[in-house]
DNA sequence: GAGATGGTCCCCCTCTAGGGGGAGGATCGC
DNA sequence: GCGATCCTCCCCCTAGAGGGGGACCATCTC
């Protein structure tokens, strides 16, 4: 008997999963939780073999639960979307399968049975993401090309500041700022400061909603 | 008997809703669809009184379906998140209720019964959003100040393009682009094209990850 | 008809931005 | 010590950006 714990903040999803898994031979749903904290508290008593874990939950999200669960029961992550970064991170943290909620329920059942013996069920989209990541790692993060000072200047660019403002902000001469900006453009292969600003935002140096403030 | 149609790409959600609603007196689930196009095709034959509509679906999403459904059956929108813009837009398009999937199933049943007689069930979060929107409308969206052509130019700015590139892209003279850029900066109170680009990204004219792509 | 608005293009002007150099000082590793 | 890297600042030069005008034409409104 495979003991399954369902962790999802959506009641309809929990009911759906319980209903589907309940009809399967050899699978028993031993509990369900609406958030990560309750799940971690309940696991010692429920002793599940497999945890079906929602990625997006209020409070403690799926990744946080995964971190705490290292070495415990097998985990299958259920997500509404295949968010690139989260897939990678979840797999790194030991998730066996990473399924979208759009997946046919048969696949979920399949993943549960596989997880009970340490196996994985990968969707086409997930597999593609993992491969893409390996590819990306080869053509390295362009940010590594920049010196610490250049990264500071790039962050200022991403805020929408002029050379003179950056000079004041970082206590530099305007000529020095120009030198850094030129290096940034050359190293990243960008045409002008506007493209640099966009790049900085894409890299998350500055949150989009906190740019332009001031 | 209230005839209900369930439209959601997640099979587990459909099963969950069918299970919950099926236990209610006076409610009958007459069908379920996995995407918007099938839903629109099936509605004339199924004649539902109430449509439970998922906001996020592949292909034709919830808003698109709502647009086509104007004047038809009552619609209750189900969403994973309370996305500000979508809530407003959905309500504007005639959705009676806008519920999060984290809502207790009792509320869904309540919303279905209300919708059958033209009523609404609002969650606290949704109500707050609507109030906030009314507040925002007072201090007006700055984008309304721009003409359609200026918005196009602003989108190009947000891509990181130069005046010459924008001119080629929009089939304009470079002087004309300069005129538009100047108007944009003046109307929005921004200092230069870099700030305009950031503003355009914040407004969602261009997705951050698709900026800079050539 | 007059007026307002939006779109297109032009001119002149100033100033910032950005490329291409040079150069001194600090730190680190060999 | 010596090379490498980084940070700082300077000069000259060109091209682009941005402000401030003006102009023509179309459409819509009153």
CSV table of C-alpha atoms (C1' of nucleotides) in Angstrom, one decimal:
chain,number,residue,atom,x,y,z
A,1,UNK,CA,0.0,0.0,0.0
A,2,UNK,CA,1.5,3.4,-1.1
A,3,UNK,CA,0.7,6.0,1.6
A,4,UNK,CA,0.0,9.4,-0.1
A,5,UNK,CA,-0.2,12.8,1.5
A,6,UNK,CA,-1.8,15.7,-0.6
A,7,UNK,CA,-0.6,19.2,0.1
A,8,UNK,CA,-2.4,21.9,-1.8
A,9,UNK,CA,-4.2,25.1,-0.8
A,10,UNK,CA,-7.0,24.6,-3.4
A,11,UNK,CA,-9.7,22.5,-1.9
A,12,UNK,CA,-11.1,21.5,-5.3
A,13,UNK,CA,-7.7,20.2,-6.2
A,14,UNK,CA,-7.4,18.2,-3.0
A,15,UNK,CA,-10.8,16.7,-3.5
A,16,UNK,CA,-10.1,15.9,-7.1
A,17,UNK,CA,-6.8,14.2,-6.3
A,18,UNK,CA,-8.3,12.3,-3.3
A,19,UNK,CA,-11.1,11.1,-5.5
A,20,UNK,CA,-8.8,10.0,-8.4
A,21,UNK,CA,-6.2,8.3,-6.2
A,22,UNK,CA,-8.8,6.7,-3.9
A,23,UNK,CA,-10.0,4.6,-6.8
A,24,UNK,CA,-6.6,3.1,-7.5
A,25,UNK,CA,-5.6,-0.2,-6.0
A,26,UNK,CA,-2.5,-0.1,-3.8
A,27,UNK,CA,-2.8,3.6,-3.1
A,28,UNK,CA,-4.1,5.1,0.0
A,29,UNK,CA,-4.5,8.8,0.7
A,30,UNK,CA,-3.5,9.1,4.3
A,31,UNK,CA,-4.1,12.8,4.7
A,32,UNK,CA,-4.3,16.3,3.1
A,33,UNK,CA,-3.0,19.7,4.1
A,34,UNK,CA,-3.7,23.2,2.9
A,35,UNK,CA,-0.3,24.6,3.5
A,36,UNK,CA,3.4,23.7,4.0
A,37,UNK,CA,3.7,24.3,7.7
A,38,UNK,CA,0.8,21.9,8.5
A,39,UNK,CA,2.3,19.3,6.1
A,40,UNK,CA,5.7,19.3,7.8
A,41,UNK,CA,4.0,19.0,11.2
A,42,UNK,CA,1.8,16.1,10.0
A,43,UNK,CA,4.3,14.0,8.1
A,44,UNK,CA,5.9,12.2,11.1
A,45,UNK,CA,2.5,10.9,12.3
A,46,UNK,CA,1.1,10.1,8.8
A,47,UNK,CA,4.3,8.5,7.6
A,48,UNK,CA,3.5,9.0,3.8
A,49,UNK,CA,5.6,7.2,1.2
A,50,UNK,CA,4.8,9.9,-1.4
A,51,UNK,CA,3.9,13.6,-0.9
A,52,UNK,CA,2.0,15.4,-3.7
A,53,UNK,CA,3.1,18.9,-3.2
A,54,UNK,CA,1.7,22.1,-4.7
A,55,UNK,CA,4.3,24.7,-5.7
A,56,UNK,CA,2.3,27.8,-5.0
A,57,UNK,CA,0.8,28.1,-1.6
A,58,UNK,CA,0.3,31.0,0.9
A,59,UNK,CA,2.9,31.2,3.6
A,60,UNK,CA,5.3,28.4,3.2
A,61,UNK,CA,5.5,27.5,-0.5
A,62,UNK,CA,6.5,24.2,-2.2
A,63,UNK,CA,10.2,25.0,-2.4
A,64,UNK,CA,10.4,25.8,1.3
A,65,UNK,CA,8.7,22.5,2.1
A,66,UNK,CA,11.1,20.6,-0.2
A,67,UNK,CA,14.1,22.1,1.6
A,68,UNK,CA,12.8,20.8,4.9
A,69,UNK,CA,11.9,17.4,3.5
A,70,UNK,CA,15.4,16.5,2.3
A,71,UNK,CA,15.8,12.7,2.8
A,72,UNK,CA,12.2,12.2,3.8
A,73,UNK,CA,9.3,10.8,1.8
A,74,UNK,CA,9.4,10.9,-2.0
A,75,UNK,CA,8.0,14.2,-3.4
A,76,UNK,CA,6.0,14.9,-6.6
A,77,UNK,CA,5.6,18.5,-7.3
A,78,UNK,CA,2.4,19.7,-8.9
A,79,UNK,CA,2.4,23.2,-10.4
A,80,UNK,CA,0.0,25.3,-12.4
A,81,UNK,CA,2.8,26.5,-14.7
A,82,UNK,CA,6.1,25.2,-15.7
A,83,UNK,CA,8.1,28.1,-14.2
A,84,UNK,CA,11.7,27.5,-15.5
A,85,UNK,CA,13.5,28.5,-12.4
A,86,UNK,CA,11.2,26.6,-10.0
A,87,UNK,CA,11.5,23.4,-12.0
A,88,UNK,CA,15.2,23.5,-11.8
A,89,UNK,CA,15.2,24.4,-8.2
A,90,UNK,CA,12.7,21.7,-7.3
A,91,UNK,CA,14.6,19.0,-9.1
A,92,UNK,CA,17.8,20.2,-7.4
A,93,UNK,CA,16.1,19.9,-4.0
A,94,UNK,CA,15.2,16.3,-4.7
A,95,UNK,CA,11.7,16.3,-6.3
A,96,UNK,CA,11.2,13.1,-8.2
A,97,UNK,CA,8.6,14.3,-10.6
A,98,UNK,CA,7.4,17.8,-11.6
A,99,UNK,CA,3.9,17.7,-13.1
A,100,UNK,CA,1.7,20.5,-14.5
A,101,UNK,CA,-1.8,20.5,-13.2
A,102,UNK,CA,-2.9,20.3,-16.8
A,103,UNK,CA,-1.5,16.8,-16.9
A,104,UNK,CA,-3.9,13.9,-17.4
A,105,UNK,CA,-4.8,12.3,-14.0
A,106,UNK,CA,-3.4,9.0,-15.3
A,107,UNK,CA,0.0,10.5,-15.3
A,108,UNK,CA,-0.4,11.6,-11.7
A,109,UNK,CA,-1.2,8.0,-10.7
A,110,UNK,CA,1.8,6.8,-12.8
A,111,UNK,CA,4.0,9.3,-11.0
A,112,UNK,CA,2.8,8.2,-7.6
A,113,UNK,CA,3.6,4.6,-8.3
A,114,UNK,CA,7.0,5.5,-9.8
A,115,UNK,CA,7.9,7.8,-6.8
A,116,UNK,CA,7.1,4.9,-4.4
A,117,UNK,CA,10.1,3.1,-5.8
A,118,UNK,CA,12.2,6.2,-6.4
A,119,UNK,CA,11.3,6.7,-10.1
A,120,UNK,CA,10.4,9.8,-12.1
A,121,UNK,CA,7.8,10.8,-14.5
A,122,UNK,CA,8.8,13.7,-16.7
A,123,UNK,CA,6.5,15.7,-19.0
A,124,UNK,CA,7.8,16.8,-22.4
A,125,UNK,CA,7.8,20.4,-21.2
A,126,UNK,CA,9.8,19.6,-18.1
A,127,UNK,CA,12.4,17.5,-19.9
A,128,UNK,CA,12.8,20.3,-22.4
A,129,UNK,CA,13.5,22.8,-19.6
A,130,UNK,CA,16.1,20.7,-18.0
A,131,UNK,CA,17.9,20.2,-21.3
A,132,UNK,CA,17.7,24.0,-22.0
A,133,UNK,CA,19.2,24.7,-18.7
A,134,UNK,CA,22.2,22.5,-19.4
A,135,UNK,CA,22.6,24.4,-22.7
A,136,UNK,CA,22.4,27.7,-20.9
A,137,UNK,CA,25.1,26.8,-18.4
A,138,UNK,CA,27.4,26.3,-21.3
A,139,UNK,CA,27.1,29.8,-22.7
A,140,UNK,CA,27.6,31.1,-19.1
A,141,UNK,CA,26.0,34.0,-17.3
A,142,UNK,CA,27.1,37.2,-19.1
A,143,UNK,CA,27.0,39.0,-15.7
A,144,UNK,CA,30.2,37.1,-14.7
A,145,UNK,CA,32.0,39.3,-17.3
A,146,UNK,CA,31.3,42.4,-15.2
A,147,UNK,CA,33.5,43.6,-12.3
A,148,UNK,CA,31.7,44.4,-9.0
A,149,UNK,CA,31.9,48.2,-9.7
A,150,UNK,CA,30.4,47.7,-13.2
A,151,UNK,CA,27.5,45.7,-11.7
A,152,UNK,CA,26.8,48.6,-9.3
A,153,UNK,CA,26.8,51.0,-12.3
A,154,UNK,CA,24.6,48.7,-14.3
A,155,UNK,CA,22.1,48.6,-11.4
A,156,UNK,CA,22.0,52.4,-11.5
A,157,UNK,CA,21.4,52.3,-15.2
A,158,UNK,CA,18.5,50.0,-14.6
A,159,UNK,CA,17.0,52.6,-12.3
A,160,UNK,CA,17.0,55.0,-15.2
A,161,UNK,CA,19.7,57.4,-13.9
A,162,UNK,CA,21.9,59.6,-16.1
A,163,UNK,CA,25.7,59.5,-15.9
A,164,UNK,CA,25.7,62.7,-13.7
A,165,UNK,CA,23.2,61.2,-11.3
A,166,UNK,CA,25.1,57.9,-11.1
A,167,UNK,CA,28.3,59.9,-10.4
A,168,UNK,CA,26.7,61.7,-7.5
A,169,UNK,CA,25.1,58.5,-6.2
A,170,UNK,CA,28.3,56.5,-6.3
A,171,UNK,CA,30.6,59.4,-5.4
A,172,UNK,CA,32.5,59.3,-8.7
A,173,UNK,CA,33.6,61.7,-11.5
A,174,UNK,CA,31.3,61.8,-14.5
A,175,UNK,CA,34.1,60.6,-16.7
A,176,UNK,CA,34.6,57.6,-14.5
A,177,UNK,CA,31.0,56.6,-14.9
A,178,UNK,CA,31.3,57.0,-18.6
A,179,UNK,CA,34.2,54.6,-18.6
A,180,UNK,CA,32.2,52.0,-16.6
A,181,UNK,CA,29.2,52.4,-18.9
A,182,UNK,CA,31.4,51.9,-22.0
A,183,UNK,CA,32.9,48.8,-20.5
A,184,UNK,CA,29.5,47.4,-19.7
A,185,UNK,CA,28.2,48.0,-23.2
A,186,UNK,CA,31.3,46.5,-24.7
A,187,UNK,CA,31.3,43.4,-22.5
A,188,UNK,CA,27.6,42.7,-22.9
A,189,UNK,CA,27.5,43.6,-26.6
A,190,UNK,CA,24.8,46.2,-26.1
A,191,UNK,CA,24.2,49.3,-28.2
A,192,UNK,CA,23.4,52.0,-25.6
A,193,UNK,CA,22.4,52.7,-21.9
A,194,UNK,CA,18.7,51.9,-22.6
A,195,UNK,CA,19.6,48.4,-23.6
A,196,UNK,CA,21.9,48.1,-20.6
A,197,UNK,CA,19.0,49.2,-18.4
A,198,UNK,CA,16.7,46.6,-19.8
A,199,UNK,CA,19.4,44.0,-19.4
A,200,UNK,CA,19.9,44.9,-15.8
A,201,UNK,CA,16.2,44.6,-15.1
A,202,UNK,CA,16.1,41.2,-16.9
A,203,UNK,CA,19.0,40.1,-14.7
A,204,UNK,CA,17.0,41.2,-11.6
A,205,UNK,CA,19.6,43.7,-10.4
A,206,UNK,CA,16.6,45.9,-9.7
A,207,UNK,CA,13.0,45.0,-9.3
A,208,UNK,CA,11.0,46.4,-12.2
A,209,UNK,CA,8.6,48.1,-9.8
A,210,UNK,CA,11.3,49.8,-7.9
A,211,UNK,CA,13.0,51.3,-10.9
A,212,UNK,CA,12.3,55.0,-11.6
A,213,UNK,CA,11.5,55.6,-8.0
A,214,UNK,CA,13.1,58.9,-7.2
B,1,UNK,CA,-32.5,22.8,-11.8
B,2,UNK,CA,-29.5,25.0,-12.4
B,3,UNK,CA,-27.6,23.7,-15.4
B,4,UNK,CA,-23.8,24.2,-14.9
B,5,UNK,CA,-21.0,24.0,-17.4
B,6,UNK,CA,-17.4,23.6,-16.1
B,7,UNK,CA,-14.6,25.0,-18.2
B,8,UNK,CA,-11.1,24.4,-16.9
B,9,UNK,CA,-8.0,22.8,-18.4
B,10,UNK,CA,-7.0,21.1,-15.2
B,11,UNK,CA,-8.7,17.7,-15.0
B,12,UNK,CA,-8.3,17.5,-11.3
B,13,UNK,CA,-10.2,20.8,-10.9
B,14,UNK,CA,-13.0,19.6,-13.2
B,15,UNK,CA,-13.3,16.4,-11.3
B,16,UNK,CA,-13.3,18.3,-8.0
B,17,UNK,CA,-16.0,20.7,-9.1
B,18,UNK,CA,-18.2,18.0,-10.6
B,19,UNK,CA,-17.9,16.0,-7.4
B,20,UNK,CA,-18.8,19.0,-5.2
B,21,UNK,CA,-21.6,20.4,-7.3
B,22,UNK,CA,-23.0,16.9,-8.1
B,23,UNK,CA,-23.8,16.5,-4.4
B,24,UNK,CA,-25.9,19.7,-4.3
B,25,UNK,CA,-29.7,19.6,-4.7
B,26,UNK,CA,-31.0,21.7,-7.6
B,27,UNK,CA,-27.7,21.8,-9.4
B,28,UNK,CA,-26.8,19.7,-12.4
B,29,UNK,CA,-23.4,19.6,-14.1
B,30,UNK,CA,-24.4,19.4,-17.8
B,31,UNK,CA,-20.9,19.2,-19.2
B,32,UNK,CA,-17.2,20.1,-18.8
B,33,UNK,CA,-14.7,21.5,-21.3
B,34,UNK,CA,-10.9,21.7,-21.2
B,35,UNK,CA,-10.6,24.9,-23.2
B,36,UNK,CA,-12.5,28.0,-24.4
B,37,UNK,CA,-13.1,27.1,-28.0
B,38,UNK,CA,-14.8,23.8,-27.1
B,39,UNK,CA,-16.8,25.6,-24.5
B,40,UNK,CA,-18.2,28.1,-27.0
B,41,UNK,CA,-19.0,25.3,-29.4
B,42,UNK,CA,-20.8,23.3,-26.7
B,43,UNK,CA,-22.9,26.0,-25.1
B,44,UNK,CA,-25.7,26.2,-27.6
B,45,UNK,CA,-26.4,22.5,-27.2
B,46,UNK,CA,-25.8,22.2,-23.5
B,47,UNK,CA,-27.8,25.4,-22.6
B,48,UNK,CA,-26.1,26.0,-19.3
B,49,UNK,CA,-27.5,28.6,-16.9
B,50,UNK,CA,-24.2,29.1,-15.3
B,51,UNK,CA,-20.7,28.7,-16.7
B,52,UNK,CA,-17.8,28.1,-14.3
B,53,UNK,CA,-14.9,29.6,-16.2
B,54,UNK,CA,-11.1,29.2,-15.6
B,55,UNK,CA,-9.2,32.3,-16.3
B,56,UNK,CA,-5.9,30.7,-17.4
B,57,UNK,CA,-6.2,28.2,-20.2
B,58,UNK,CA,-4.1,27.3,-23.2
B,59,UNK,CA,-5.3,28.7,-26.5
B,60,UNK,CA,-8.4,30.7,-25.8
B,61,UNK,CA,-8.3,32.1,-22.3
B,62,UNK,CA,-11.1,33.1,-20.0
B,63,UNK,CA,-11.2,36.7,-21.0
B,64,UNK,CA,-11.5,35.8,-24.7
B,65,UNK,CA,-14.4,33.4,-23.8
B,66,UNK,CA,-16.1,36.1,-21.8
B,67,UNK,CA,-15.9,38.5,-24.7
B,68,UNK,CA,-17.8,36.0,-26.9
B,69,UNK,CA,-20.3,35.1,-24.3
B,70,UNK,CA,-21.7,38.6,-23.8
B,71,UNK,CA,-25.4,38.3,-23.1
B,72,UNK,CA,-25.4,34.6,-22.8
B,73,UNK,CA,-25.3,32.4,-19.7
B,74,UNK,CA,-24.2,33.8,-16.3
B,75,UNK,CA,-20.4,33.4,-15.8
B,76,UNK,CA,-18.4,32.8,-12.6
B,77,UNK,CA,-14.7,33.2,-13.1
B,78,UNK,CA,-12.4,30.9,-11.2
B,79,UNK,CA,-8.7,32.0,-11.0
B,80,UNK,CA,-5.6,30.7,-9.4
B,81,UNK,CA,-4.6,34.2,-8.5
B,82,UNK,CA,-6.4,37.5,-8.1
B,83,UNK,CA,-4.6,39.3,-11.0
B,84,UNK,CA,-5.6,42.9,-10.6
B,85,UNK,CA,-6.0,43.7,-14.3
B,86,UNK,CA,-7.9,40.5,-15.1
B,87,UNK,CA,-10.3,40.9,-12.2
B,88,UNK,CA,-11.2,44.4,-13.5
B,89,UNK,CA,-11.5,43.2,-17.1
B,90,UNK,CA,-13.5,40.2,-16.3
B,91,UNK,CA,-16.0,42.2,-14.2
B,92,UNK,CA,-16.2,44.8,-17.0
B,93,UNK,CA,-17.0,41.9,-19.5
B,94,UNK,CA,-19.9,40.8,-17.4
B,95,UNK,CA,-18.6,38.1,-15.0
B,96,UNK,CA,-20.9,37.9,-12.0
B,97,UNK,CA,-18.4,36.5,-9.5
B,98,UNK,CA,-14.7,36.2,-9.5
B,99,UNK,CA,-13.4,33.5,-7.2
B,100,UNK,CA,-10.0,32.3,-6.3
B,101,UNK,CA,-9.4,28.6,-6.4
B,102,UNK,CA,-8.3,28.8,-2.8
B,103,UNK,CA,-11.9,29.6,-2.0
B,104,UNK,CA,-13.9,27.1,0.2
B,105,UNK,CA,-16.1,25.0,-2.0
B,106,UNK,CA,-19.1,26.2,-0.1
B,107,UNK,CA,-18.5,29.7,-1.6
B,108,UNK,CA,-18.4,28.2,-5.1
B,109,UNK,CA,-21.8,26.5,-4.6
B,110,UNK,CA,-23.1,29.8,-3.1
B,111,UNK,CA,-21.8,31.7,-6.2
B,112,UNK,CA,-23.5,29.2,-8.6
B,113,UNK,CA,-26.9,29.6,-6.8
B,114,UNK,CA,-26.5,33.4,-6.8
B,115,UNK,CA,-25.4,33.5,-10.5
B,116,UNK,CA,-28.5,31.6,-11.5
B,117,UNK,CA,-30.6,34.6,-10.4
B,118,UNK,CA,-28.1,37.2,-11.6
B,119,UNK,CA,-26.3,37.7,-8.2
B,120,UNK,CA,-22.7,38.0,-7.3
B,121,UNK,CA,-20.5,36.6,-4.6
B,122,UNK,CA,-17.4,38.7,-3.9
B,123,UNK,CA,-14.4,37.6,-1.9
B,124,UNK,CA,-12.7,40.1,0.4
B,125,UNK,CA,-9.7,40.3,-1.9
B,126,UNK,CA,-11.7,40.9,-5.0
B,127,UNK,CA,-13.8,43.6,-3.4
B,128,UNK,CA,-10.7,45.3,-2.2
B,129,UNK,CA,-9.3,45.3,-5.8
B,130,UNK,CA,-12.4,46.9,-7.2
B,131,UNK,CA,-12.3,49.6,-4.6
B,132,UNK,CA,-8.6,50.2,-5.3
B,133,UNK,CA,-9.3,50.5,-9.0
B,134,UNK,CA,-11.9,53.2,-8.4
B,135,UNK,CA,-9.3,55.0,-6.3
B,136,UNK,CA,-6.7,54.6,-9.1
B,137,UNK,CA,-9.0,55.9,-11.7
B,138,UNK,CA,-9.2,59.1,-9.8
B,139,UNK,CA,-5.4,59.6,-10.1
B,140,UNK,CA,-5.7,58.5,-13.7
B,141,UNK,CA,-3.6,56.1,-15.6
B,142,UNK,CA,-0.7,58.2,-17.2
B,143,UNK,CA,-0.9,56.0,-20.3
B,144,UNK,CA,-4.3,57.6,-21.1
B,145,UNK,CA,-2.3,60.8,-21.9
B,146,UNK,CA,-0.6,59.2,-24.8
B,147,UNK,CA,-2.0,58.9,-28.3
B,148,UNK,CA,-2.2,55.4,-30.0
B,149,UNK,CA,0.9,56.3,-32.1
B,150,UNK,CA,2.8,57.4,-29.1
B,151,UNK,CA,2.0,54.1,-27.3
B,152,UNK,CA,3.4,52.3,-30.3
B,153,UNK,CA,6.6,54.3,-30.1
B,154,UNK,CA,6.8,53.8,-26.3
B,155,UNK,CA,6.6,50.0,-26.9
B,156,UNK,CA,9.5,50.3,-29.3
B,157,UNK,CA,11.5,52.3,-26.7
B,158,UNK,CA,10.8,49.5,-24.2
B,159,UNK,CA,12.4,47.1,-26.6
B,160,UNK,CA,15.6,49.1,-26.4
B,161,UNK,CA,15.5,50.4,-30.0
B,162,UNK,CA,17.1,53.7,-31.2
B,163,UNK,CA,15.2,56.4,-33.1
B,164,UNK,CA,16.5,55.2,-36.4
B,165,UNK,CA,15.4,51.6,-35.7
B,166,UNK,CA,12.0,52.7,-34.6
B,167,UNK,CA,11.7,54.8,-37.7
B,168,UNK,CA,12.4,51.7,-39.9
B,169,UNK,CA,10.2,49.5,-37.8
B,170,UNK,CA,7.2,51.9,-37.9
B,171,UNK,CA,7.9,53.2,-41.4
B,172,UNK,CA,8.4,56.8,-40.3
B,173,UNK,CA,11.0,59.6,-40.7
B,174,UNK,CA,13.5,59.8,-37.9
B,175,UNK,CA,12.3,63.3,-37.2
B,176,UNK,CA,8.8,62.1,-36.7
B,177,UNK,CA,10.0,59.5,-34.2
B,178,UNK,CA,11.9,62.2,-32.3
B,179,UNK,CA,8.7,64.3,-32.2
B,180,UNK,CA,6.8,61.3,-30.7
B,181,UNK,CA,9.6,60.5,-28.2
B,182,UNK,CA,9.6,64.2,-27.1
B,183,UNK,CA,5.9,64.2,-26.6
B,184,UNK,CA,6.1,61.0,-24.6
B,185,UNK,CA,8.8,62.4,-22.3
B,186,UNK,CA,6.8,65.6,-21.8
B,187,UNK,CA,3.5,63.9,-21.1
B,188,UNK,CA,4.9,61.4,-18.7
B,189,UNK,CA,7.3,63.8,-17.0
B,190,UNK,CA,10.3,61.6,-17.8
B,191,UNK,CA,13.9,62.7,-18.4
B,192,UNK,CA,15.1,60.5,-21.2
B,193,UNK,CA,14.4,57.5,-23.4
B,194,UNK,CA,15.8,55.1,-20.8
B,195,UNK,CA,13.3,56.1,-18.3
B,196,UNK,CA,10.6,55.9,-20.9
B,197,UNK,CA,11.7,52.3,-21.7
B,198,UNK,CA,11.5,51.4,-18.0
B,199,UNK,CA,8.1,53.0,-17.8
B,200,UNK,CA,6.9,51.1,-20.8
B,201,UNK,CA,8.1,47.8,-19.3
B,202,UNK,CA,6.4,48.6,-16.0
B,203,UNK,CA,3.1,49.3,-17.9
B,204,UNK,CA,3.4,45.9,-19.5
B,205,UNK,CA,3.6,47.2,-23.1
B,206,UNK,CA,6.4,44.6,-23.6
B,207,UNK,CA,7.1,41.6,-21.5
B,208,UNK,CA,10.5,42.1,-19.8
B,209,UNK,CA,11.8,38.8,-21.2
B,210,UNK,CA,10.9,39.7,-24.8
B,211,UNK,CA,12.6,43.1,-24.7
B,212,UNK,CA,16.1,43.3,-26.4
B,213,UNK,CA,15.3,40.3,-28.6
B,214,UNK,CA,16.8,41.9,-31.6
C,1,DG,C1',-16.5,77.9,-41.2
C,2,DA,C1',-13.4,77.8,-36.9
C,3,DG,C1',-11.1,75.1,-33.6
C,4,DA,C1',-9.0,71.0,-31.6
C,5,DT,C1',-6.4,66.9,-32.0
C,6,DG,C1',-3.4,63.7,-34.1
C,7,DG,C1',0.1,62.4,-37.4
C,8,DT,C1',3.8,63.5,-40.4
C,9,DC,C1',8.1,66.1,-41.4
C,10,DC,C1',11.6,70.0,-41.2
C,11,DC,C1',14.9,73.4,-39.2
C,12,DC,C1',18.3,75.1,-35.5
C,13,DC,C1',20.5,74.5,-31.2
C,14,DT,C1',22.6,72.4,-27.0
C,15,DC,C1',24.1,68.8,-24.4
C,16,DT,C1',24.7,64.1,-23.3
C,17,DA,C1',26.3,59.8,-24.7
C,18,DG,C1',29.5,56.8,-26.4
C,19,DG,C1',34.1,55.5,-28.9
C,20,DG,C1',39.1,55.9,-28.6
C,21,DG,C1',42.7,56.8,-26.7
C,22,DG,C1',46.1,57.8,-22.2
C,23,DA,C1',47.5,57.5,-17.3
C,24,DG,C1',48.1,57.1,-12.3
C,25,DG,C1',47.3,54.3,-8.1
C,26,DA,C1',45.8,50.0,-5.6
C,27,DT,C1',45.8,45.2,-5.0
C,28,DC,C1',46.7,40.4,-5.9
C,29,DG,C1',49.3,36.4,-7.5
C,30,DC,C1',53.4,34.6,-9.4
D,1,DG,C1',59.9,42.7,-8.7
D,2,DC,C1',56.3,42.3,-12.5
D,3,DG,C1',52.2,41.5,-14.9
D,4,DA,C1',47.3,41.5,-14.5
D,5,DT,C1',43.1,43.4,-13.0
D,6,DC,C1',40.5,46.9,-11.2
D,7,DC,C1',39.2,51.6,-10.1
D,8,DT,C1',39.8,56.2,-10.9
D,9,DC,C1',40.1,60.5,-13.9
D,10,DC,C1',41.4,63.1,-18.1
D,11,DC,C1',41.2,64.7,-23.3
D,12,DC,C1',39.3,64.8,-28.0
D,13,DC,C1',35.9,63.7,-31.3
D,14,DT,C1',31.4,62.3,-33.5
D,15,DA,C1',26.8,61.1,-33.6
D,16,DG,C1',22.7,60.9,-31.4
D,17,DA,C1',19.3,62.6,-28.2
D,18,DG,C1',16.3,66.1,-26.8
D,19,DG,C1',14.2,71.0,-26.5
D,20,DG,C1',12.0,74.6,-29.2
D,21,DG,C1',10.2,76.3,-32.6
D,22,DG,C1',7.2,75.9,-37.4
D,23,DA,C1',4.5,73.7,-41.1
D,24,DC,C1',1.1,70.8,-43.7
D,25,DC,C1',-2.7,67.7,-43.8
D,26,DA,C1',-6.5,64.8,-42.2
D,27,DT,C1',-10.4,64.1,-39.2
D,28,DC,C1',-13.7,65.2,-35.9
D,29,DT,C1',-16.5,68.6,-33.3
D,30,DC,C1',-19.0,72.5,-32.5
